[in-house]
Coordinates of C-alpha atoms in Angstrom, one line a residue:
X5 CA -18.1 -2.0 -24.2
X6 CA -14.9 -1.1 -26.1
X7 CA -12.4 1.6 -24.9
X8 CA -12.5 5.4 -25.3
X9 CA -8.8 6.1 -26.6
X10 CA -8.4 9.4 -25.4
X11 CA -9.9 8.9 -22.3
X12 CA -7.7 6.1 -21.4
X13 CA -4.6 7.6 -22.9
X14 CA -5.1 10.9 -20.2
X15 CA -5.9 8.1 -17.7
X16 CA -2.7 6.3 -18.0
X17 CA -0.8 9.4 -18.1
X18 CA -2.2 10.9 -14.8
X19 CA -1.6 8.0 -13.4
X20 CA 2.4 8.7 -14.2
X21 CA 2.1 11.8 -13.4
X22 CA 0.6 11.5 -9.6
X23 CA 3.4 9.4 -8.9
X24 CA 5.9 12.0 -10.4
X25 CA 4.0 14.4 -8.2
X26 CA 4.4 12.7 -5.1
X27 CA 8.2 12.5 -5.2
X28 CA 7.3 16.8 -4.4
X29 CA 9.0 17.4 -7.8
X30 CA 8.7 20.7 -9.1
X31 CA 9.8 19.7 -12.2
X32 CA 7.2 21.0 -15.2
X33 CA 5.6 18.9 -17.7
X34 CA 2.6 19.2 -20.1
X35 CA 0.3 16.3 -20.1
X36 CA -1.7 17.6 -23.1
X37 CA 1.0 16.8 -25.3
X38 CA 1.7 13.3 -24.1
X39 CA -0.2 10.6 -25.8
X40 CA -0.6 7.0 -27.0
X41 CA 0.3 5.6 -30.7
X42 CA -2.6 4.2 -31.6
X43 CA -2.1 2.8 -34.6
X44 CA -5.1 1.6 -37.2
X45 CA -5.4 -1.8 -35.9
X46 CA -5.2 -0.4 -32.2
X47 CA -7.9 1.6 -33.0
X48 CA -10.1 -1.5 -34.3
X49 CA -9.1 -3.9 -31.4
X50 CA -9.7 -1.6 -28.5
X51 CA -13.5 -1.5 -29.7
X52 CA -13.4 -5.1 -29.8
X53 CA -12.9 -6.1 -25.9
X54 CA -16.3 -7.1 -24.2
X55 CA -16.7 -7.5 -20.1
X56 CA -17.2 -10.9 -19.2
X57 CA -16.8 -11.0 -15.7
X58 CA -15.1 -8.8 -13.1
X59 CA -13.6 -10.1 -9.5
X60 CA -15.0 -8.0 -7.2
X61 CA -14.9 -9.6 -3.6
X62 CA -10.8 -10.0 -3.2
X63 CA -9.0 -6.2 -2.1
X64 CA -6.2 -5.6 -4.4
X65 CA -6.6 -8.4 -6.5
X66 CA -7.3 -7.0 -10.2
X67 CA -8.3 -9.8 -13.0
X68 CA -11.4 -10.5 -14.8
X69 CA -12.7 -12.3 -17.7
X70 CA -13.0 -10.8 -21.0
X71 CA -14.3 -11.7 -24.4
X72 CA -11.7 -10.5 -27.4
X73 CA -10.8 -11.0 -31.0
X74 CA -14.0 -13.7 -30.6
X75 CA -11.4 -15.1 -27.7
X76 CA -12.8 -15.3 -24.1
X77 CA -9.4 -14.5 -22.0
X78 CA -8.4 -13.9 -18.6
X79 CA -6.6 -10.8 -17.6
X80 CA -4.7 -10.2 -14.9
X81 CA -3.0 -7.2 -13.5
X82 CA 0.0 -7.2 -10.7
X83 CA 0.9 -11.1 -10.8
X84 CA 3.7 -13.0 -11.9
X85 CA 2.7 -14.9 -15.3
X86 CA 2.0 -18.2 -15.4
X87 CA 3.3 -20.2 -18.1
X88 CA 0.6 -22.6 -19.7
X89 CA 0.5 -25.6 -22.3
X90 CA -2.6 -24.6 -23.7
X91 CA -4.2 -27.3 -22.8
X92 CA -6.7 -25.6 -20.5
X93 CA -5.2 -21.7 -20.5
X94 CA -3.4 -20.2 -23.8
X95 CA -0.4 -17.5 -23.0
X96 CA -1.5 -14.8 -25.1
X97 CA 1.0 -11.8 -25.6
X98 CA -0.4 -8.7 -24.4
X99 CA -0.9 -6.2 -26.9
X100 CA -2.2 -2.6 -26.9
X101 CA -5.6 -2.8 -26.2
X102 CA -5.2 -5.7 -23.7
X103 CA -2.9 -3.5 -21.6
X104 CA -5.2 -0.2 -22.1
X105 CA -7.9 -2.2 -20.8
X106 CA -6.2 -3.6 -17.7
X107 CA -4.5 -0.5 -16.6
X108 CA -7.3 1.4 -16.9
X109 CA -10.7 -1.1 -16.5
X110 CA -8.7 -3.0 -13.6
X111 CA -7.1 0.1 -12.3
X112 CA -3.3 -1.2 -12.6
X113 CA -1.1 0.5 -11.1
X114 CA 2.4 2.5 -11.4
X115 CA 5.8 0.5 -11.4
X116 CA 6.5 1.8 -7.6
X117 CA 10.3 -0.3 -8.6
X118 CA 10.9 2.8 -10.8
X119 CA 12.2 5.6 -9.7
X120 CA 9.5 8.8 -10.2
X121 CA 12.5 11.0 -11.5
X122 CA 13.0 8.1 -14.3
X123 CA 9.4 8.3 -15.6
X124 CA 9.7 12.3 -15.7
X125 CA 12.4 11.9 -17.9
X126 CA 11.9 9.2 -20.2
X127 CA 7.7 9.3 -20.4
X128 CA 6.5 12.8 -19.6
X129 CA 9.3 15.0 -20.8
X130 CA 9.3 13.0 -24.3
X131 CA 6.4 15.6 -26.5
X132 CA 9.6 18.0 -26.0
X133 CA 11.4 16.4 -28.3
X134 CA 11.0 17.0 -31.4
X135 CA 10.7 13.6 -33.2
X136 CA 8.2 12.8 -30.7
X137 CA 5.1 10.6 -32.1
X138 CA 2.9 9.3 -29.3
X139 CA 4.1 6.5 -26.6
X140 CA 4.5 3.0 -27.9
X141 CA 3.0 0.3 -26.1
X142 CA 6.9 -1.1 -24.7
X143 CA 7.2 2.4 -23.0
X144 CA 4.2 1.9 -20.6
X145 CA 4.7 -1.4 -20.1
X146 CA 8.0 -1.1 -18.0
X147 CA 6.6 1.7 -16.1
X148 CA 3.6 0.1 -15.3
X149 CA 2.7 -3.4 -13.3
X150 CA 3.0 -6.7 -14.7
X151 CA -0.4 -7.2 -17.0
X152 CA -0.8 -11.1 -18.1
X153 CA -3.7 -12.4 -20.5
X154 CA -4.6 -15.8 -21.2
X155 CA -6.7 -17.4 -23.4
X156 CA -9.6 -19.7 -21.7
X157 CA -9.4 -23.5 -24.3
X158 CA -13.1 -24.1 -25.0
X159 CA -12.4 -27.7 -24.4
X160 CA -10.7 -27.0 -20.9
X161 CA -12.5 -27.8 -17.6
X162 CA -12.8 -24.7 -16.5
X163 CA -16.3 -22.7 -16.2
X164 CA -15.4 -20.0 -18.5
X165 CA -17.6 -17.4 -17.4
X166 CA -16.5 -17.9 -13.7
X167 CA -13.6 -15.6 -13.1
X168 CA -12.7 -17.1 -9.5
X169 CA -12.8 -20.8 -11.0
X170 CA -10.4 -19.8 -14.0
X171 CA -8.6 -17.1 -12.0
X172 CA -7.9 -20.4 -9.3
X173 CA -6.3 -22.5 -12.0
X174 CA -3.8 -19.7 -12.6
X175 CA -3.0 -19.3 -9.2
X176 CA -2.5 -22.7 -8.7
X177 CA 0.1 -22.8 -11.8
X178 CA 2.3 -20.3 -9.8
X179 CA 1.8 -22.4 -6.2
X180 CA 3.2 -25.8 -7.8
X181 CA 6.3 -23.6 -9.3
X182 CA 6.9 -22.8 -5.8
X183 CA 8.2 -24.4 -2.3
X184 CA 5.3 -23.0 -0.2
X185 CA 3.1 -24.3 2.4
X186 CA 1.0 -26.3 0.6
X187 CA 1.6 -29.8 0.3
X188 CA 1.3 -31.4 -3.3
X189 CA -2.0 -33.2 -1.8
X190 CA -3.3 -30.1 -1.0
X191 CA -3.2 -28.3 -4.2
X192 CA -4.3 -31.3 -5.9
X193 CA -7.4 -31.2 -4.5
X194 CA -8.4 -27.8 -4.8
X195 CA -7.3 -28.9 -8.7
X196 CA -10.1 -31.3 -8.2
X197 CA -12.6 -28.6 -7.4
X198 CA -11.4 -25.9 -10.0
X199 CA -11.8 -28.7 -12.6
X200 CA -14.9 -30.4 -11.5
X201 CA -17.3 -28.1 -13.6
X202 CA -19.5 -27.6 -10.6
X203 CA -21.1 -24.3 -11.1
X204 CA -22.8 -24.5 -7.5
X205 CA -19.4 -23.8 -5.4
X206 CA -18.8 -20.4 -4.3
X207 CA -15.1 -20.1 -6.3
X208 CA -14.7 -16.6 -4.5
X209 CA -14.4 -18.7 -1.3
X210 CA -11.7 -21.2 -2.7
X211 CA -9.7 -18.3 -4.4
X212 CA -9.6 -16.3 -0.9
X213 CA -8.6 -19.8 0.5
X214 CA -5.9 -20.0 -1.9
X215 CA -5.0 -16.0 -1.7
X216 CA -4.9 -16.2 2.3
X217 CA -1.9 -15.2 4.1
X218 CA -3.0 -17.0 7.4
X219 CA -3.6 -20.5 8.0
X220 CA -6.7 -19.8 9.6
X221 CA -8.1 -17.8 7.2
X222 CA -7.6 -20.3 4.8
X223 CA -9.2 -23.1 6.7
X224 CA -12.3 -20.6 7.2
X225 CA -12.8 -19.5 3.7
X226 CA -13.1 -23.7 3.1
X227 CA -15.1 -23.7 6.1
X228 CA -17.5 -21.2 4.6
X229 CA -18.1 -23.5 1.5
X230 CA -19.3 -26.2 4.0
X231 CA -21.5 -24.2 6.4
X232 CA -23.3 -23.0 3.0
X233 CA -25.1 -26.2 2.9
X234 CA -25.5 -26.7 6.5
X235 CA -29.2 -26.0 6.0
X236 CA -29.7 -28.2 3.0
X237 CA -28.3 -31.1 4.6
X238 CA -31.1 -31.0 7.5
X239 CA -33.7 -29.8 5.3
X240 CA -33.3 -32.5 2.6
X241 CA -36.1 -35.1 3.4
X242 CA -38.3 -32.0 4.0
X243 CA -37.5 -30.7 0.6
X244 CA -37.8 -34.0 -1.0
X245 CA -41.5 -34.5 0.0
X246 CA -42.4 -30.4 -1.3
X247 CA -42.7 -30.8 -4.6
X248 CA -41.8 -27.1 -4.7
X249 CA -40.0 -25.7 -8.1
X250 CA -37.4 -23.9 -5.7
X251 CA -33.8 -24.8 -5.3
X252 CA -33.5 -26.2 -2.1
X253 CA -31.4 -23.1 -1.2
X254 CA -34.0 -21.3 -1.8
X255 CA -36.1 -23.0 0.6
X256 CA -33.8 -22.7 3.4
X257 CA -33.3 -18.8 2.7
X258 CA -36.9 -18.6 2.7
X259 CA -37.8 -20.6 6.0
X260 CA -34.6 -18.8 7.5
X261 CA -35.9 -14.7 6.9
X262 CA -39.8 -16.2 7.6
X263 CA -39.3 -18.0 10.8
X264 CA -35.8 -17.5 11.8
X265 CA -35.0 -20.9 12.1
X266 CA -30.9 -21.7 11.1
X267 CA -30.0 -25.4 11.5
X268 CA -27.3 -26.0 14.8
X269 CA -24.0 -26.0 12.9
X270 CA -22.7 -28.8 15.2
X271 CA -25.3 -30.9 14.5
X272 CA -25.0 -30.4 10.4
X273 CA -21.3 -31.2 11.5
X274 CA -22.1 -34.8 12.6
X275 CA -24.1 -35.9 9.7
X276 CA -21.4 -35.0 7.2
X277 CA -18.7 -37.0 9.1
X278 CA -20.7 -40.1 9.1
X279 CA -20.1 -39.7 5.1
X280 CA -16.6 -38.9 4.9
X281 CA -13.3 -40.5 5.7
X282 CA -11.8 -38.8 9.0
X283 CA -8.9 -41.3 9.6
X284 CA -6.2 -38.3 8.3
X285 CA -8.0 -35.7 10.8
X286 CA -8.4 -38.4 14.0
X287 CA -4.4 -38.7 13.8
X288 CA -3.9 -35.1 14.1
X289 CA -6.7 -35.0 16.5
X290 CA -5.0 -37.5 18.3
X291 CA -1.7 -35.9 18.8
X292 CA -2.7 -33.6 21.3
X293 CA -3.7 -35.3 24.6
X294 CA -6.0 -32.7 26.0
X295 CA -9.2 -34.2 23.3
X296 CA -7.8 -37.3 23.0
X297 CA -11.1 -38.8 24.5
X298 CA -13.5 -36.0 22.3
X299 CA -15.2 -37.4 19.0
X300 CA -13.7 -35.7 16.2
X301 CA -16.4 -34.1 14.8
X302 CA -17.1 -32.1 18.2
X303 CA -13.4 -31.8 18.2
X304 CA -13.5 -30.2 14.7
X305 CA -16.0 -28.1 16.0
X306 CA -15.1 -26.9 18.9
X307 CA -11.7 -27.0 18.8
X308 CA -11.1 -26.1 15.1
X309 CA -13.5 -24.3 13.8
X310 CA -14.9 -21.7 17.1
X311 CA -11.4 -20.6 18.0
X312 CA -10.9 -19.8 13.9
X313 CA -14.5 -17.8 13.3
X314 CA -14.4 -16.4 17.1
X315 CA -12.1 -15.0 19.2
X316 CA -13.6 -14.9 22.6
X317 CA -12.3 -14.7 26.1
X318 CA -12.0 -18.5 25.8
X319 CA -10.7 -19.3 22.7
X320 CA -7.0 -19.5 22.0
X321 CA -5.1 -19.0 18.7
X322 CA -4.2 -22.5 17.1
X323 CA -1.2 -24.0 17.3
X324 CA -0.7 -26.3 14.8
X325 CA 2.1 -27.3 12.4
X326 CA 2.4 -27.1 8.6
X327 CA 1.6 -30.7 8.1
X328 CA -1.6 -30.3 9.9
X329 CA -3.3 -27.2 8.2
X330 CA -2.5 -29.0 5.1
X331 CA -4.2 -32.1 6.4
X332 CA -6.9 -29.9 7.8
X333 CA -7.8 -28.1 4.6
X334 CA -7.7 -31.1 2.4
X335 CA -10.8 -32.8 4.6
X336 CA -12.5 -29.6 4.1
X337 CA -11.6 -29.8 0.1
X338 CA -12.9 -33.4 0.0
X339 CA -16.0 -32.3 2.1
X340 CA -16.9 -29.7 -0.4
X341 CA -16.1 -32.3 -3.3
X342 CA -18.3 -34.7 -2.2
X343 CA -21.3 -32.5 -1.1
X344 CA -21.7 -30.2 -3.7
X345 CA -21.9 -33.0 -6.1
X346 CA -24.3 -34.5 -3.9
X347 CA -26.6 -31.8 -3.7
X348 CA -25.5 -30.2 -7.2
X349 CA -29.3 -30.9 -9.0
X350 CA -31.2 -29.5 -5.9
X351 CA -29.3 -26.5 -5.2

């Protein structure tokens, strides 16, 4: 791919400048003259970076996967930095062309912390002086937000060309520095799932999970993981006896658009709890006399998981307390551990 230098470098400055122009300053300035020092090994580096991957499902989240320097690295724009062992992420320090790339490719944006009048001043009033020789990289970076990069360890875990799963493990780095609402149970197991190397879970889903502001749309985004594989779990023995050379995902898409038959969710719902340990969800189930005598899985169901992914006449917003989310979301993390292993070689 590599980067277009002077492209980027009017980039970056328009970017400065639209902010100085919406403080309505009437100030004067001559973007031609402002530029980035690239220096010779600048020069050689910026034509060096290569697209990986690019996150594009998650509003406002800017990161992606890049290969550089014969590195593949993560890059992300707008986050705190998380501090790694190198173990399964590297802390790289973010040079010239890493930055260019990121505020440009990943559309960072302006430092909103700093003042406009201060960036007219000290970044587009600088060609007036004359002992002016381009911007250095230390100039933009305070004016701009934070850009991290990190390196992927090729012996790490991780699926390195899956920018959710690697983006997830970053994430998570910054939620154990924290007190937050997730309990330490919790983030373990969606460690389990970032390092299990399966390349059949929807990572998007678990990083939303993760990224969610609302319990509930946390449990859902886990939720969505599950009803994935609600029709391979009732077309199984069908699939078995096919001999067909299509995953079995596959299959189901194709009976679903030829004869418009979907499996009853509740009913995929029942099978999967005969296979999993519910003892954590019963208790919470428990607690609230109104279900008391309701089987958990219809409980899960109908009490759980309609009011979350409808919102209907009948259905009420959950009440429930931190403790119980957590316990909530860690059977739905242990669901999708054990079934997409299960069904890993057929879908």
């Amino acid at each position: 791919m590599g980067i277009n230098r002077s492209k980027s470098s009017k980039s970056i400055f328009a970017k400065l400048a639209a902010y100085v122009d919406s403080a309505n300053s009437f100030y004067k300035y001559n973007l031609d003259k402002c530029y980035i020092d690239f220096q010779k090994e600048d020069k050689e580096t910026l034509d060096t970076i290569r697209e990986i991957n690019v996150q594009k499902f998650i509003p406002n989240a800017k990161f992606a996967i890049v290969s550089y320097r014969n590195r593949d690295m993560l890059i992300v724009v707008g986050e705190q930095t998380s501090e790694h062992d190198g173990s399964v992420l590297l802390n790289v320090n973010v040079d010239l062309a890493i930055f260019v790339y990121a505020i440009c490719n990943l559309q960072g944006n302006v430092n909103y912390a700093i003042p406009p009048m201060r960036i007219y001043n000290e970044i587009l009033c600088q060609p007036e002086d004359e002992n002016y020789h381009g911007h250095q990289l230390e100039d933009l970076q305070e004016v701009f937000e934070n850009v991290s990069a990190y390196e992927i360890v090729e012996e790490s875990s991780l699926i390195k060309n899956d920018v959710y799963d690697v983006y997830a493990y970053h994430f998570l780095k910054l939620e154990r520095e924290k007190i937050g609402r997730w309990d330490k149970k919790t983030l373990d197991l969606f460690e389990d799932i970032i390092f299990s190397g399966n390349d059949k879970i929807p990572y998007h889903n678990i990083v939303m999970s993760m990224l969610a502001n609302q319990w509930n749309h946390s449990f859902l985004e886990t939720y969505r993981c599950i009803e994935r594989l609600f029709s391979v779990i009732r077309l199984e023995a069908f699939y078995d006896v096919l001999g067909t050379e299509l995953t079995l995902l596959a299959v189901a898409k194709e009976i679903e658009e030829k004869i418009s038959w979907r499996p009853n969710e509740e009913t995929a719902i029942q099978e999967i709890f005969k296979n999993i340990v519910t003892t954590a969800i019963e208790n919470v189930k428990n607690s609230y006399k109104q279900v008391k005598g309701m089987g958990v899985a219809k409980w899960y169901y109908k009490e759980i998981r309609n009011p979350i992914a409808h919102y209907r006449a009948v259905h009420s917003p959950l009440d429930l307390k931190e403790k119980e989310w957590n316990i909530l979301l860690q059977f739905n993390l242990s669901v999708i551990e054990y079934l997409y292993r299960k069904y890993r070689g057929k879908i």
